[in-house]
CSV table of C-alpha atoms and ligand atoms in Angstrom, one decimal:
chain,number,residue,atom,x,y,z
A,11,MET,CA,232.0,189.0,85.3
A,12,LYS,CA,231.9,187.7,82.0
A,13,THR,CA,229.0,184.9,81.1
A,14,ILE,CA,230.5,182.2,78.6
A,15,CYS,CA,227.1,180.7,77.7
A,16,ASP,CA,226.0,178.7,74.0
A,17,ASN,CA,229.7,178.2,73.0
A,18,PHE,CA,229.9,174.1,73.0
A,19,ILE,CA,232.6,172.0,71.4
A,20,PHE,CA,233.2,168.2,71.6
A,21,ALA,CA,236.7,168.3,70.6
A,22,LEU,CA,239.2,170.0,71.9
A,23,GLY,CA,241.1,172.5,69.2
A,24,ASP,CA,242.6,175.9,68.7
A,25,ASP,CA,239.7,176.6,66.1
A,26,LYS,CA,240.0,181.0,66.8
A,27,GLU,CA,236.6,181.8,65.1
A,28,LYS,CA,234.4,179.5,67.9
A,29,ALA,CA,236.9,181.2,70.6
A,30,ILE,CA,236.4,183.7,72.6
A,31,LEU,CA,239.4,186.8,74.3
A,32,VAL,CA,239.2,186.8,77.6
A,33,GLN,CA,241.9,188.9,79.1
A,34,ASP,CA,244.6,187.8,81.8
A,35,GLY,CA,243.4,187.8,85.4
A,36,GLU,CA,239.6,187.5,83.9
A,37,LEU,CA,236.9,185.6,86.1
A,38,LEU,CA,234.0,183.9,83.9
A,39,CYS,CA,231.6,181.7,84.4
A,40,PHE,CA,230.5,179.0,82.3
A,41,LYS,CA,227.0,177.5,82.0
A,42,THR,CA,227.9,174.1,81.1
A,43,ARG,CA,225.6,171.4,80.1
A,44,ASP,CA,225.2,167.5,81.4
A,45,CYS,CA,227.8,165.4,79.9
A,46,PHE,CA,224.7,163.6,78.1
A,47,ASN,CA,224.2,167.3,75.7
A,48,ASP,CA,221.0,167.2,78.8
A,49,GLN,CA,219.7,164.5,76.0
A,50,ILE,CA,218.5,162.3,79.1
A,51,ASP,CA,215.3,164.0,80.1
A,52,SER,CA,214.2,160.8,81.8
A,53,GLU,CA,214.4,157.4,83.6
A,54,ASP,CA,212.1,155.8,81.1
A,55,TYR,CA,215.1,157.4,78.5
A,56,VAL,CA,215.9,155.2,75.5
A,57,PHE,CA,220.2,155.2,74.9
A,58,ASP,CA,219.5,153.4,71.1
A,59,LYS,CA,218.4,157.9,70.6
A,60,LEU,CA,221.3,159.1,72.2
A,61,ASP,CA,223.7,161.1,69.4
A,62,TRP,CA,227.1,159.4,70.5
A,63,ASP,CA,228.6,161.6,68.2
A,64,HIS,CA,227.3,165.6,70.8
A,65,ILE,CA,228.7,163.8,74.0
A,66,ASN,CA,231.1,165.6,76.9
A,67,PRO,CA,230.4,169.3,75.9
A,68,ALA,CA,232.7,171.7,76.5
A,69,CYS,CA,231.8,174.8,77.0
A,70,GLY,CA,234.8,177.1,75.3
A,71,PRO,CA,236.8,177.8,74.0
A,72,VAL,CA,238.5,181.1,75.0
A,73,TYR,CA,241.5,182.3,74.0
A,74,LEU,CA,243.8,183.4,76.9
A,75,ALA,CA,245.6,187.2,76.2
A,76,ASP,CA,249.8,187.2,76.4
A,77,ALA,CA,249.4,183.1,77.1
A,78,THR,CA,252.0,181.8,75.1
A,79,PRO,CA,253.0,177.9,74.9
A,80,GLU,CA,256.3,179.3,77.1
A,81,ASP,CA,253.9,179.2,79.9
A,82,CYS,CA,251.0,177.8,82.4
A,83,LEU,CA,248.4,178.8,82.4
A,84,LYS,CA,246.0,178.0,85.9
A,85,ALA,CA,242.5,177.6,86.5
A,86,GLU,CA,241.3,179.0,90.1
A,87,ILE,CA,238.0,177.8,90.5
A,88,VAL,CA,236.2,180.1,92.5
A,89,ASP,CA,232.1,178.7,92.7
A,90,ILE,CA,230.7,175.2,91.4
A,91,LYS,CA,227.1,175.6,91.3
A,92,LEU,CA,224.9,172.9,91.2
A,93,ALA,CA,222.1,172.2,89.1
A,94,GLU,CA,218.8,171.1,91.1
A,95,GLU,CA,219.4,167.5,89.2
A,96,GLY,CA,221.5,164.6,88.3
A,97,THR,CA,222.0,161.5,85.8
A,98,MET,CA,223.2,158.6,86.4
A,99,CYS,CA,223.0,155.8,83.2
A,100,CYS,CA,225.5,152.1,83.2
A,101,LEU,CA,225.3,150.3,79.9
A,102,SER,CA,226.7,147.1,78.7
A,103,ASP,CA,231.3,146.2,78.3
A,104,ASN,CA,231.4,150.2,79.5
A,105,GLY,CA,233.1,150.5,82.8
A,106,VAL,CA,234.9,148.0,85.4
A,107,LEU,CA,231.6,145.7,85.7
A,108,GLY,CA,230.5,145.9,81.5
A,109,ARG,CA,231.3,142.7,81.1
A,110,ASP,CA,228.7,141.8,84.1
A,111,ILE,CA,226.0,144.8,83.0
A,112,THR,CA,223.1,142.5,81.4
A,113,HIS,CA,221.5,145.9,80.7
A,114,ALA,CA,221.7,149.5,80.4
A,115,CYS,CA,219.7,151.6,82.7
A,116,VAL,CA,219.3,155.7,83.2
A,117,LYS,CA,219.1,156.6,86.9
A,118,LYS,CA,217.7,161.0,87.8
A,119,CYS,CA,219.0,162.0,90.8
A,120,LYS,CA,217.5,164.7,93.4
A,121,ILE,CA,220.3,167.5,94.0
A,122,THR,CA,219.2,169.6,97.1
A,123,SER,CA,222.0,171.8,100.1
A,124,GLU,CA,221.8,168.2,101.5
A,125,GLY,CA,223.3,166.2,98.6
A,126,VAL,CA,222.7,163.5,96.2
A,127,HIS,CA,219.4,161.5,96.5
A,128,PHE,CA,220.8,158.5,95.8
A,129,ASN,CA,217.0,155.8,96.5
A,130,GLU,CA,217.1,155.8,99.9
A,131,LEU,CA,220.7,157.8,100.7
A,132,VAL,CA,221.8,160.6,100.6
A,133,LEU,CA,225.0,161.1,99.0
A,134,SER,CA,227.6,164.0,100.6
A,135,LEU,CA,227.4,166.3,97.7
A,136,ARG,CA,231.0,167.0,96.1
A,137,PRO,CA,231.3,168.8,92.9
A,138,MET,CA,234.0,168.7,90.7
A,139,ILE,CA,234.7,169.7,87.1
A,140,GLY,CA,235.6,166.4,84.7
A,141,VAL,CA,236.4,168.0,81.0
A,142,ILE,CA,238.5,171.0,81.8
A,143,GLY,CA,241.8,170.9,79.2
A,144,ASN,CA,243.0,174.0,76.8
A,145,ALA,CA,243.5,172.5,72.4
A,146,PRO,CA,246.1,169.8,73.0
A,147,ALA,CA,249.2,169.8,70.5
A,148,GLU,CA,248.7,167.8,68.0
A,149,GLN,CA,245.3,168.1,66.0
A,150,SER,CA,241.7,168.5,68.1
A,151,VAL,CA,241.2,165.7,70.8
A,152,ALA,CA,237.4,164.8,72.0
A,153,CYS,CA,236.0,166.0,74.8
A,154,GLY,CA,236.5,162.7,76.5
A,155,THR,CA,240.0,161.7,76.2
A,156,PRO,CA,241.9,163.4,78.4
A,157,GLY,CA,245.8,163.5,77.8
A,158,SER,CA,248.5,166.3,78.1
A,159,HIS,CA,246.0,169.0,77.4
A,160,GLY,CA,243.8,168.2,80.3
A,161,GLY,CA,240.8,166.7,78.7
A,162,ASN,CA,238.1,164.5,80.3
A,163,MET,CA,240.3,163.8,83.5
A,164,ASP,CA,237.3,162.6,86.3
A,165,ASN,CA,238.9,163.7,89.0
A,166,LEU,CA,238.0,164.7,91.8
A,167,LYS,CA,239.9,166.8,93.4
A,168,ILE,CA,239.0,169.6,90.7
A,169,THR,CA,236.7,171.1,93.2
A,170,LYS,CA,236.3,174.6,94.0
A,171,GLY,CA,239.0,175.9,95.8
A,172,SER,CA,241.4,174.2,94.0
A,173,THR,CA,243.6,175.4,91.6
A,174,LEU,CA,244.8,173.7,88.1
A,175,TYR,CA,248.3,173.9,85.9
A,176,LEU,CA,247.7,173.4,82.1
A,177,PRO,CA,250.1,173.1,79.4
A,178,ILE,CA,249.6,175.0,77.1
A,179,PHE,CA,250.3,175.0,73.4
A,180,HIS,CA,248.5,177.2,71.0
A,181,ASP,CA,249.2,181.0,72.1
A,182,GLY,CA,245.9,181.6,73.2
A,183,ALA,CA,245.7,178.5,74.6
A,184,TYR,CA,241.9,177.6,73.8
A,185,PHE,CA,240.6,176.5,77.3
A,186,ALA,CA,237.6,174.7,77.3
A,187,LEU,CA,236.1,173.3,81.0
A,188,GLY,CA,232.0,171.1,81.3
A,189,ASP,CA,231.3,167.5,82.0
A,190,VAL,CA,230.5,168.7,86.1
A,191,HIS,CA,229.4,165.7,87.8
A,192,ALA,CA,227.7,166.4,91.6
A,193,ALA,CA,229.6,163.1,93.0
A,194,MET,CA,231.6,160.7,91.7
A,195,GLY,CA,233.9,158.2,93.6
A,196,ASP,CA,237.9,158.0,92.9
A,197,GLY,CA,238.0,155.8,90.0
A,198,GLU,CA,234.0,156.3,88.2
A,199,ILE,CA,234.2,153.0,88.1
A,200,MET,CA,231.1,152.7,86.1
A,201,VAL,CA,232.0,154.8,83.5
A,202,SER,CA,228.9,158.6,85.1
A,203,GLY,CA,229.3,160.6,87.9
A,204,VAL,CA,225.8,162.1,88.6
A,205,GLU,CA,225.7,164.1,85.8
A,206,CYS,CA,224.5,167.7,86.4
A,207,PRO,CA,224.6,171.2,84.6
A,208,ALA,CA,226.6,173.6,86.3
A,209,GLU,CA,227.3,177.4,86.8
A,210,VAL,CA,231.5,176.8,86.8
A,211,THR,CA,232.5,180.0,88.7
A,212,VAL,CA,236.8,180.1,87.7
A,213,ARG,CA,239.5,182.4,87.2
A,214,LEU,CA,242.5,182.1,84.2
A,215,SER,CA,245.1,183.8,85.3
A,216,VAL,CA,249.1,183.1,82.7
A,217,ILE,CA,252.3,182.3,84.2
A,218,LYS,CA,254.8,183.7,81.8
A,219,GLY,CA,257.6,181.1,81.4
A,220,ALA,CA,256.1,178.1,83.7
A,221,LYS,CA,256.4,175.3,80.8
A,222,ILE,CA,255.3,172.2,82.0
A,223,MET,CA,254.3,168.9,80.7
A,224,ASP,CA,251.0,167.9,81.9
A,225,PRO,CA,248.9,169.2,84.6
A,226,MET,CA,249.6,169.8,87.9
A,227,LEU,CA,246.8,170.5,90.9
A,228,GLU,CA,247.1,172.4,93.8
A,229,ASP,CA,244.3,172.5,97.3
A,230,ALA,CA,244.7,173.7,100.7
A,231,ASP,CA,246.7,170.9,101.9
A,232,HIS,CA,248.8,168.8,98.8
A,233,ILE,CA,250.2,168.9,95.2
A,234,TYR,CA,249.2,166.8,92.9
A,235,THR,CA,250.7,166.1,89.1
A,236,ILE,CA,248.4,164.2,86.9
A,237,ALA,CA,249.0,162.5,84.0
A,238,SER,CA,246.7,160.1,81.7
A,239,SER,CA,247.6,156.9,79.2
A,240,GLU,CA,246.3,154.1,77.7
A,241,ASN,CA,248.5,152.5,79.9
A,242,ILE,CA,247.5,153.4,83.4
A,243,GLU,CA,251.0,152.1,84.5
A,244,GLU,CA,252.3,154.4,82.0
A,245,ALA,CA,250.3,156.6,84.0
A,246,ILE,CA,251.0,156.3,87.5
A,247,TYR,CA,255.0,156.4,86.4
A,248,LYS,CA,254.3,159.4,84.6
A,249,ALA,CA,252.7,160.8,87.4
A,250,CYS,CA,254.8,159.8,89.8
A,251,SER,CA,258.2,160.9,87.4
A,252,ALA,CA,257.1,164.5,87.3
A,253,MET,CA,256.8,164.5,91.0
A,254,ASN,CA,259.3,163.7,92.1
A,255,LYS,CA,261.2,166.2,89.8
A,256,ILE,CA,259.0,168.7,91.5
A,257,ILE,CA,260.5,167.7,95.2
A,258,CYS,CA,264.6,167.7,94.0
A,259,GLN,CA,263.8,170.8,93.0
A,260,GLN,CA,262.2,172.0,95.9
A,261,LEU,CA,264.5,170.5,98.5
A,262,GLY,CA,267.6,170.0,96.6
A,263,TYR,CA,267.4,166.2,97.1
A,264,GLU,CA,268.1,163.6,94.4
A,265,LEU,CA,265.7,160.3,91.9
A,266,ASN,CA,266.1,158.1,95.6
A,267,GLU,CA,266.0,160.3,98.4
A,268,ALA,CA,262.5,162.5,96.5
A,269,GLY,CA,261.1,158.8,95.8
A,270,MET,CA,261.9,157.3,99.2
A,271,LEU,CA,259.4,160.2,100.5
A,272,MET,CA,257.2,159.9,98.3
A,273,SER,CA,257.2,156.4,99.6
A,274,ALA,CA,257.0,157.6,103.2
A,275,CYS,CA,254.5,160.1,102.4
A,276,GLY,CA,252.9,160.4,99.6
A,277,ASP,CA,249.8,159.5,97.6
A,278,LEU,CA,249.1,157.1,94.3
A,279,GLN,CA,245.3,157.8,93.7
A,280,PHE,CA,243.3,156.7,90.2
A,281,CYS,CA,241.1,160.1,89.3
A,282,GLN,CA,239.0,157.8,87.0
A,283,VAL,CA,240.1,153.9,85.5
A,284,VAL,CA,237.3,153.5,82.4
A,285,ASP,CA,237.7,156.0,79.6
A,286,PRO,CA,239.8,155.7,76.4
A,287,GLU,CA,243.2,156.7,77.8
A,288,ARG,CA,242.7,156.5,82.4
A,289,THR,CA,244.3,159.0,84.9
A,290,VAL,CA,246.2,158.8,87.7
A,291,ARG,CA,247.8,161.8,90.5
A,292,PHE,CA,250.1,161.9,92.9
A,293,ALA,CA,249.7,163.4,96.4
A,294,MET,CA,252.1,165.6,98.8
A,295,PRO,CA,251.5,166.7,101.8
A,296,LYS,CA,252.5,171.2,101.0
A,297,ASN,CA,254.0,170.9,104.5
A,298,ILE,CA,256.2,168.0,103.6
A,299,LEU,CA,257.8,170.4,99.8
A,300,LYS,CA,257.4,173.0,102.0
A,301,LEU,CA,255.6,174.9,99.7
A,302,ASP,CA,252.2,177.4,100.0
A,303,GLU,CA,251.8,178.2,96.7
A,304,LEU,CA,252.8,176.2,93.7
A,305,ASP,CA,252.7,179.2,91.1
A,306,SER,CA,255.2,180.8,92.8
A,307,CYS,CA,257.6,177.2,92.5
A,308,LEU,CA,256.6,177.1,88.7
A,309,LYS,CA,258.0,180.1,88.2
A,310,ASN,CA,261.8,179.3,89.0
A,311,ILE,CA,261.3,176.0,87.2
A,312,ARG,CA,261.4,174.8,83.1
A,313,ALA,CA,259.6,172.2,82.4
A,314,ILE,CA,258.9,169.2,84.1
B,423,CA,CA1,233.8,162.2,82.7
B,424,ZN,ZN1,231.0,163.2,83.6
């Protein structure tokens, strides 16, 4: 297994000189830093010191052989090993409660097999990948910003056992990931989850001829469309419209029928509502879609 470490970028882009060549179907281990680039060493940390130009590091990029913009990248999340300590913070004017925050603070949380130790509480582990994506279509995009290329989606469903499908905009895709959380709630309202370094094992492959416009995700029971926009209502529309098209294709329904089915048994969910673009997902049960693997469905489509 190839290990990707000491190769960090702060924007996703098609920088061929930095890229590491990997083969279709290769298993990779990414050794990631936390979203603060491991700068926050204690709860006494003074934020004035933080180098804001070097936050949200992603490990990579990798150049995936045979990947072209006519294809889709498939990233199977095989494992996430967390570090033993996580960091949270809050800052004035940041996040949903930003207007009410009077002073910045840092919290350090021990991470054990029992969970995340938050004061006297032990929270369930929910390891997830915050930043994961390909080089965007146009110029490079800071790792802190999500979009059609993926990026800082902060989607707690991107976890061990799930499979992410990403659009490819450049030959080789230029895939990278980072910003692992030991736990995070939907919305990430204070702008941080329990941020920690990690070792992420991923299998990357190319689905030839499957052109998608925005990320999609699959786990044991659901498929998800994912969309980001500065305007959360636009993100909601994009995620719903993409799912509507999948249902039309998969079940042979028209827009209205597919929409009513979504309204009856699909779930619109927040990923995060605090990053430069907001991210939402729409979940549909696989059994309703008569779908075992999204993979097979994507092979039959030209664009969603
Ligand atoms: Ca994040
Ligand atoms: Zn994070």
